[in-house]
């Protein structure tokens, strides 16, 4: 067994996650991340400084025990590292493959040097766990006799279901689509996380006793009232999939689609399931409106479909190359980064505010977009405060436009008239125990906090499971997320 280097951060350089060559990966839908070597991961673990205040944990919404598993990996104690990783995170591969890793810029070493490659270590630990057969079903030894319905099978719903099931409750998960996994299965492209990684976690939960029912739109089939009558508690983990749209002239033209319609259709096609209509941008000039992760996924998918040109457009000004004075360490650095998708090709444009979709000579199809070029003024925290139009008639050609400007909140149409109270930003309101305005009905994930990261969703699901367990039994041995905004109850 290897001895740990106490000053490894002085002897080892950072080795971030390795990606496949962009020229090769755009020809397929295989994962863009390359493989890893155990010795390189061990060296990254040795770089962890064993600092007195591990701010990396504060940067992680789950409060992952990062220094613990860094140290264990540095000593080649992989199985123990997996135990520590699973102590706070039910699905480390979900985060290890898709999370932007806010823990890394919060690393103490990253203040004056390059941060530890925490995400690479996390991914390697869970990959090793599956390869070695260490990850197995863990059914509860006893059953409580109580039944819980979890609505939605994304990361929040799955985490909630697994925690409650391990506490001994009988859990049924209702999913309205044809496949379990939420956006992990339908929204995030295969090349970011292979769907077998999601499927084997679902299989693990099923082997532990969780029941899955697909094709059920709760609120309609069954109604929420029927669910409350059948179950002792209900958790709504329905996500925040209602997309923000652009009510601009020309919005009804053919060739203008929402990002998620595009991504979900392609995911279904890759899985061999019917996708009607399939949105194909082969040979087209594509504009992607929105500078975030969903926009990047659209850019990368357009590359793989064979678009002839792709431009990602952001209404925001170009971020600075270095931290602004109002954005100090260990905050998430609001700086300019080139996404994995733009490394594969395409252009990016900043400070363009959409005005209209322009038609192609009476053909009923989009041919271009009109924008205003704008300049923004910001406060000391980087928030936009003022807007000046520099050029009112910027026109970009487009055969297809994909709108990826974020999400407005959960789809609440099936729950109209149920008495669920509205929360901020179109979410569902809850009390400090994550219970909605309806007794016994809890809310977790994006439906409660708004569209956010997978890592937040997992933490929300774990916290909701603890609160439901407390509600049902008056006490709970389930751990709260270390970064939970809700204080654990006695």
XYZ file of C-alpha atoms in Angstrom:
490
model
C 0.000 0.000 0.000
C 1.310 3.415 -0.972
C 2.235 5.990 1.643
C 0.703 9.424 1.287
C 2.895 12.342 0.238
C 2.185 15.081 2.829
C 3.512 17.709 0.424
C 2.128 16.195 -2.758
C 0.713 19.544 -3.849
C 4.311 20.784 -4.161
C 5.440 17.765 -6.184
C 2.435 17.015 -8.376
C 0.785 19.108 -11.055
C -2.909 19.198 -11.809
C -4.227 16.644 -14.284
C -7.819 17.567 -15.132
C -10.375 15.302 -16.722
C -9.173 14.097 -20.104
C -11.415 14.488 -23.130
C -11.364 12.618 -26.397
C -10.043 14.518 -29.422
C -12.813 16.883 -30.619
C -12.150 15.905 -34.247
C -12.949 12.306 -33.426
C -15.767 12.609 -30.939
C -18.063 14.729 -33.142
C -18.389 11.698 -35.411
C -20.214 9.660 -32.773
C -22.392 9.820 -29.667
C -19.920 8.038 -27.389
C -18.894 9.737 -24.140
C -16.598 12.707 -24.661
C -14.587 11.941 -21.524
C -11.554 9.719 -22.072
C -10.508 6.946 -19.748
C -8.376 7.405 -16.657
C -5.292 5.836 -15.102
C -5.246 4.810 -11.447
C -1.752 6.186 -10.823
C -2.710 9.595 -12.212
C -5.824 9.686 -10.019
C -3.763 8.641 -7.008
C -1.355 11.514 -7.726
C -4.272 13.956 -7.738
C -5.382 12.613 -4.364
C -1.885 13.300 -3.053
C -2.244 16.958 -4.068
C -5.004 17.462 -1.475
C -3.524 19.728 1.206
C -5.371 18.320 4.224
C -6.255 21.935 4.965
C -7.846 22.937 8.251
C -10.950 24.427 6.626
C -11.840 22.374 3.515
C -13.643 25.010 1.478
C -14.088 22.440 -1.305
C -16.838 20.940 0.862
C -18.513 24.334 1.136
C -18.375 24.630 -2.649
C -20.224 21.328 -3.021
C -24.013 21.539 -2.482
C -23.927 17.982 -1.104
C -21.114 18.721 1.304
C -19.215 15.759 -0.129
C -16.442 14.486 2.138
C -13.842 15.387 -0.454
C -10.674 15.425 1.701
C -11.572 11.978 3.067
C -11.833 10.254 -0.292
C -8.907 12.200 -1.733
C -6.749 10.808 1.066
C -8.075 7.261 0.696
C -7.446 7.249 -3.057
C -3.925 8.567 -2.499
C -3.372 5.440 -0.341
C -5.032 3.169 -2.930
C -7.866 2.396 -0.530
C -10.472 2.632 -3.280
C -13.274 0.658 -1.673
C -13.166 2.782 1.475
C -13.163 5.877 -0.725
C -16.345 4.628 -2.392
C -18.002 4.243 1.014
C -17.142 7.846 1.896
C -18.339 9.028 -1.500
C -21.666 7.226 -1.149
C -22.095 8.623 2.372
C -23.309 11.921 0.909
C -24.046 11.144 -2.744
C -26.318 8.344 -3.957
C -25.225 8.654 -7.577
C -21.633 9.884 -7.879
C -21.493 9.023 -11.585
C -24.332 11.477 -12.260
C -22.206 14.255 -10.787
C -18.834 12.852 -11.843
C -19.890 12.957 -15.492
C -22.164 16.012 -15.649
C -21.536 18.357 -12.701
C -19.576 21.595 -13.409
C -17.700 20.858 -10.156
C -18.162 24.025 -8.059
C -15.975 22.255 -5.489
C -12.851 22.762 -7.599
C -12.643 26.572 -7.715
C -13.392 26.491 -3.963
C -10.323 24.271 -3.334
C -7.823 26.003 -1.031
C -4.990 25.006 -3.358
C -6.867 26.712 -6.181
C -6.583 30.091 -4.485
C -2.967 30.530 -5.576
C -2.333 27.436 -7.706
C -4.287 24.942 -9.787
C -7.013 23.140 -7.847
C -7.083 19.428 -7.129
C -8.905 17.551 -9.928
C -11.745 16.595 -7.604
C -14.216 15.697 -10.335
C -11.733 13.298 -11.947
C -11.216 11.540 -8.603
C -14.955 11.274 -7.983
C -15.567 9.761 -11.408
C -12.699 7.288 -10.987
C -13.931 6.111 -7.577
C -17.429 5.278 -8.781
C -16.134 3.761 -12.038
C -13.862 1.537 -9.957
C -16.799 0.606 -7.742
C -18.824 -0.668 -10.681
C -15.849 -2.407 -12.306
C -14.982 -4.264 -9.101
C -18.581 -5.207 -8.300
C -18.591 -3.244 -5.050
C -21.852 -1.439 -5.868
C -24.681 -3.825 -5.129
C -28.332 -3.615 -4.071
C -28.795 -2.825 -0.380
C -32.397 -3.758 0.509
C -33.551 -2.835 4.000
C -33.573 -5.566 6.641
C -37.039 -4.547 7.883
C -40.102 -2.806 6.439
C -41.990 -0.011 8.208
C -45.385 -0.891 6.763
C -45.736 2.643 5.360
C -45.944 3.586 1.695
C -44.550 6.644 -0.088
C -45.164 7.845 -3.641
C -42.361 9.720 -5.371
C -43.471 11.640 -8.457
C -40.635 12.104 -10.931
C -37.589 9.923 -11.533
C -34.834 12.479 -12.036
C -31.880 12.731 -9.631
C -34.032 14.256 -6.858
C -36.748 11.624 -7.141
C -34.309 8.727 -7.363
C -32.261 9.936 -4.380
C -35.411 10.433 -2.320
C -36.706 6.994 -3.307
C -33.482 5.193 -2.453
C -33.131 6.862 0.936
C -36.745 6.196 1.923
C -36.565 2.611 0.731
C -33.406 2.000 2.755
C -35.249 3.422 5.771
C -37.736 0.589 5.308
C -40.655 2.345 3.619
C -42.321 0.893 0.526
C -41.643 3.339 -2.306
C -43.362 3.660 -5.681
C -41.911 6.054 -8.249
C -44.266 7.504 -10.871
C -42.706 8.748 -14.122
C -44.730 10.297 -16.921
C -42.333 9.451 -19.757
C -41.586 5.976 -21.067
C -38.194 5.680 -19.362
C -36.953 6.193 -15.799
C -34.260 8.785 -15.147
C -35.777 12.187 -15.880
C -33.434 14.535 -17.714
C -30.525 12.196 -16.940
C -32.156 9.761 -19.356
C -33.871 12.109 -21.814
C -32.391 15.599 -21.553
C -28.622 15.168 -21.151
C -26.997 13.818 -24.328
C -25.492 10.346 -24.471
C -22.055 11.778 -25.156
C -22.034 13.473 -21.735
C -23.208 10.423 -19.813
C -23.944 7.032 -21.347
C -27.457 5.940 -20.522
C -26.353 2.532 -19.232
C -24.936 4.409 -16.226
C -28.432 5.650 -15.407
C -30.089 2.319 -16.190
C -27.889 0.333 -13.817
C -28.693 2.692 -10.937
C -32.394 2.233 -11.702
C -31.824 -1.520 -11.715
C -30.067 -1.241 -8.341
C -33.042 0.619 -6.849
C -35.481 -1.909 -8.310
C -33.458 -4.753 -6.775
C -33.629 -2.947 -3.436
C -37.424 -2.949 -3.630
C -38.335 0.380 -5.255
C -41.264 0.039 -7.647
C -41.279 2.064 -10.896
C -44.374 2.965 -12.914
C -43.786 4.762 -16.229
C -46.311 6.480 -18.458
C -48.232 7.974 -15.508
C -48.783 11.731 -15.492
C -49.608 12.308 -11.835
C -52.256 14.978 -11.483
C -54.223 13.366 -14.283
C -53.503 9.610 -14.112
C -53.695 9.188 -11.147
C -54.893 12.443 -9.619
C -53.009 13.893 -6.679
C -56.059 13.244 -4.494
C -55.986 9.561 -5.456
C -52.290 9.384 -4.682
C -52.752 10.971 -1.261
C -55.508 8.473 -0.469
C -53.344 5.488 -1.427
C -50.031 6.534 0.150
C -48.935 7.739 3.570
C -46.808 10.511 2.021
C -46.065 11.921 -1.415
C -42.918 13.611 -2.726
C -43.217 15.787 -5.820
C -39.858 15.757 -7.600
C -41.243 16.865 -10.943
C -38.373 19.074 -12.044
C -38.600 22.497 -13.626
C -39.069 21.526 -17.231
C -41.341 24.378 -18.331
C -39.067 26.141 -20.799
C -38.683 29.882 -21.144
C -39.773 30.965 -24.598
C -39.403 34.082 -26.731
C -42.696 35.781 -27.627
C -41.190 37.626 -30.596
C -42.416 38.292 -34.141
C -41.931 35.168 -36.234
C -41.941 32.740 -33.314
C -44.375 30.469 -35.162
C -42.078 29.951 -38.140
C -40.904 26.440 -38.957
C -37.342 25.811 -37.878
C -37.698 27.486 -34.464
C -37.678 24.946 -31.631
C -37.153 24.732 -27.895
C -33.839 23.240 -26.834
C -35.344 20.407 -24.821
C -37.589 19.335 -27.694
C -34.443 19.028 -29.798
C -32.358 17.213 -27.174
C -35.098 14.837 -26.005
C -35.946 13.838 -29.578
C -32.290 13.044 -30.296
C -31.926 11.065 -27.062
C -34.977 9.009 -27.964
C -33.584 8.409 -31.440
C -30.250 7.260 -30.012
C -32.095 4.854 -27.709
C -34.071 3.406 -30.616
C -37.389 4.722 -29.339
C -39.863 6.495 -31.581
C -39.320 10.242 -31.669
C -41.984 12.150 -33.541
C -41.138 14.590 -34.853
C -37.367 14.168 -34.951
C -35.628 17.540 -35.291
C -32.768 17.219 -37.786
C -30.401 20.139 -38.520
C -28.150 18.307 -40.988
C -26.639 20.742 -43.502
C -28.268 23.759 -41.823
C -27.005 26.999 -40.301
C -28.005 26.818 -36.641
C -28.362 29.558 -34.059
C -28.507 28.463 -30.429
C -29.973 31.161 -28.187
C -28.568 30.872 -24.669
C -25.033 30.672 -23.368
C -25.521 27.992 -20.688
C -25.015 24.239 -20.451
C -28.236 23.396 -22.278
C -27.163 25.660 -25.114
C -23.769 23.937 -25.223
C -25.501 20.538 -25.437
C -27.520 21.853 -28.391
C -24.340 23.053 -30.097
C -22.671 19.664 -29.642
C -25.740 17.749 -30.817
C -26.005 19.987 -33.894
C -22.370 19.153 -34.701
C -23.138 15.440 -34.543
C -26.204 15.806 -36.736
C -24.052 17.473 -39.388
C -25.007 21.166 -39.176
C -22.924 23.219 -41.614
C -22.505 26.148 -39.164
C -23.404 26.667 -35.515
C -23.376 29.900 -33.502
C -24.203 30.118 -29.804
C -25.667 33.505 -28.918
C -25.759 35.034 -25.446
C -27.580 38.182 -24.383
C -24.877 38.740 -21.774
C -21.656 40.525 -22.475
C -18.493 38.462 -22.785
C -17.319 37.488 -19.269
C -13.896 38.695 -18.114
C -10.880 36.424 -18.493
C -10.047 36.805 -14.800
C -12.096 37.213 -11.628
C -13.656 40.625 -11.104
C -13.063 42.368 -7.741
C -16.611 41.517 -6.665
C -16.100 37.824 -7.436
C -13.379 36.662 -5.010
C -12.229 33.138 -4.174
C -13.847 30.787 -3.125
C -16.932 31.923 -5.059
C -17.672 30.318 -8.404
C -15.491 32.259 -10.873
C -17.644 34.192 -13.332
C -15.041 34.156 -16.086
C -15.002 33.266 -19.744
C -14.624 29.573 -20.531
C -14.818 27.783 -23.838
C -17.275 24.918 -23.510
C -16.599 21.377 -24.624
C -19.105 21.969 -27.440
C -17.344 25.022 -28.859
C -14.041 23.147 -28.704
C -15.653 20.879 -31.293
C -16.430 23.812 -33.574
C -18.823 26.693 -33.994
C -18.805 30.325 -32.970
C -20.079 32.291 -30.002
C -21.576 35.762 -29.973
C -22.181 37.962 -26.950
C -24.354 40.958 -26.054
C -27.012 40.244 -28.677
C -30.625 40.725 -27.579
C -33.160 38.951 -29.836
C -35.721 41.129 -31.631
C -37.424 38.947 -34.263
C -37.323 35.722 -36.239
C -37.165 36.608 -39.935
C -39.016 34.601 -42.570
C -37.571 33.136 -45.781
C -39.489 34.911 -48.574
C -42.970 33.769 -47.638
C -41.948 30.137 -47.186
C -43.122 30.012 -43.587
C -39.664 29.053 -42.410
C -37.016 30.977 -40.489
C -34.165 32.401 -42.573
C -32.449 34.751 -40.124
C -32.739 36.500 -36.780
C -32.627 40.171 -35.956
C -30.819 41.284 -32.796
C -29.871 44.446 -31.011
C -26.244 44.713 -30.029
C -26.276 45.950 -26.455
C -23.867 47.077 -23.763
C -24.604 46.258 -20.151
C -23.605 47.973 -16.964
C -23.020 45.805 -13.904
C -22.901 46.226 -10.158
C -19.992 45.095 -7.984
C -21.424 41.562 -7.794
C -21.595 41.133 -11.557
C -25.366 41.619 -11.824
C -26.742 43.483 -14.819
C -28.109 46.924 -13.984
C -28.373 48.924 -17.205
C -28.691 48.421 -20.964
C -27.616 50.559 -23.921
C -28.411 49.707 -27.555
C -25.310 50.040 -29.717
C -26.711 48.650 -32.975
C -30.453 47.957 -33.441
C -30.192 45.906 -36.654
C -27.785 43.010 -36.332
C -28.962 40.160 -38.580
C -27.602 36.616 -38.419
C -28.645 34.006 -41.014
C -30.243 30.842 -39.696
C -31.978 27.798 -41.136
C -32.779 26.619 -37.624
C -32.998 28.345 -34.248
C -32.890 26.522 -30.921
C -34.125 28.408 -27.846
C -32.074 27.476 -24.768
C -32.662 30.421 -22.445
C -33.529 28.493 -19.305
C -36.573 27.141 -17.514
C -39.563 28.930 -16.031
C -40.303 26.310 -13.370
C -42.231 23.039 -13.007
C -45.154 22.106 -15.226
C -48.014 22.744 -12.825
C -50.895 22.289 -15.270
C -51.700 18.737 -14.043
C -51.964 20.075 -10.478
C -54.380 22.930 -11.141
C -57.057 23.139 -8.455
C -55.238 20.826 -6.040
C -54.463 23.558 -3.513
C -50.688 23.455 -3.968
C -49.280 26.859 -3.089
C -47.042 28.789 -5.498
C -43.456 29.549 -4.566
C -40.916 32.034 -5.917
C -39.949 31.903 -9.598
C -42.866 29.653 -10.486
C -41.865 26.871 -8.098
C -43.930 25.079 -5.464
C -43.918 26.609 -1.990
C -42.839 24.554 1.013
C -42.239 25.076 4.693
C -38.917 24.486 6.471
C -39.619 20.744 6.462
C -40.041 20.752 2.661
C -43.788 20.103 2.980
C -46.153 21.841 0.598
C -49.414 23.538 1.534
C -51.021 20.062 1.417
C -50.298 17.897 4.512
C -48.144 14.906 3.668
C -47.154 16.239 0.247
C -43.478 17.187 0.048
C -41.500 18.863 -2.734
C -37.874 18.316 -3.726
C -35.407 19.320 -6.398
C -35.948 21.861 -9.143
C -39.697 21.966 -8.447
C -38.859 23.552 -5.077
C -35.695 25.592 -5.724
C -35.887 26.286 -9.460
C -33.789 24.880 -12.289
C -30.348 24.055 -10.965
C -27.550 21.483 -10.977
C -27.794 17.698 -10.703
C -25.784 17.888 -7.479
C -28.395 20.176 -5.897
C -31.177 17.806 -6.997
C -29.541 14.821 -5.300
C -29.101 16.809 -2.078
C -32.720 17.940 -2.224
C -33.903 14.364 -2.675
C -31.888 13.196 0.310
C -33.180 16.030 2.485
C -36.777 15.384 1.442
C -36.400 11.694 2.328
C -35.255 12.624 5.820
C -38.162 15.035 6.304
C -40.670 12.427 5.063
C -39.171 9.821 7.384
C -39.521 12.273 10.289
C -43.129 12.961 9.285
C -43.997 9.268 9.164
C -42.172 8.047 12.263
C -41.357 11.087 14.369
C -37.628 10.363 14.181
C -35.135 9.542 11.465
C -31.710 8.011 11.136
C -31.361 9.242 7.563
C -28.625 11.886 7.247
C -29.422 15.379 6.075
C -27.376 16.848 3.267
C -24.471 18.685 4.868
C -25.344 21.754 2.830
C -29.083 21.554 3.463
C -30.770 24.946 3.972
C -33.173 23.112 6.267
C -31.779 22.406 9.735
C -32.132 18.734 10.700
C -35.066 18.174 13.036
C -34.859 16.137 16.261
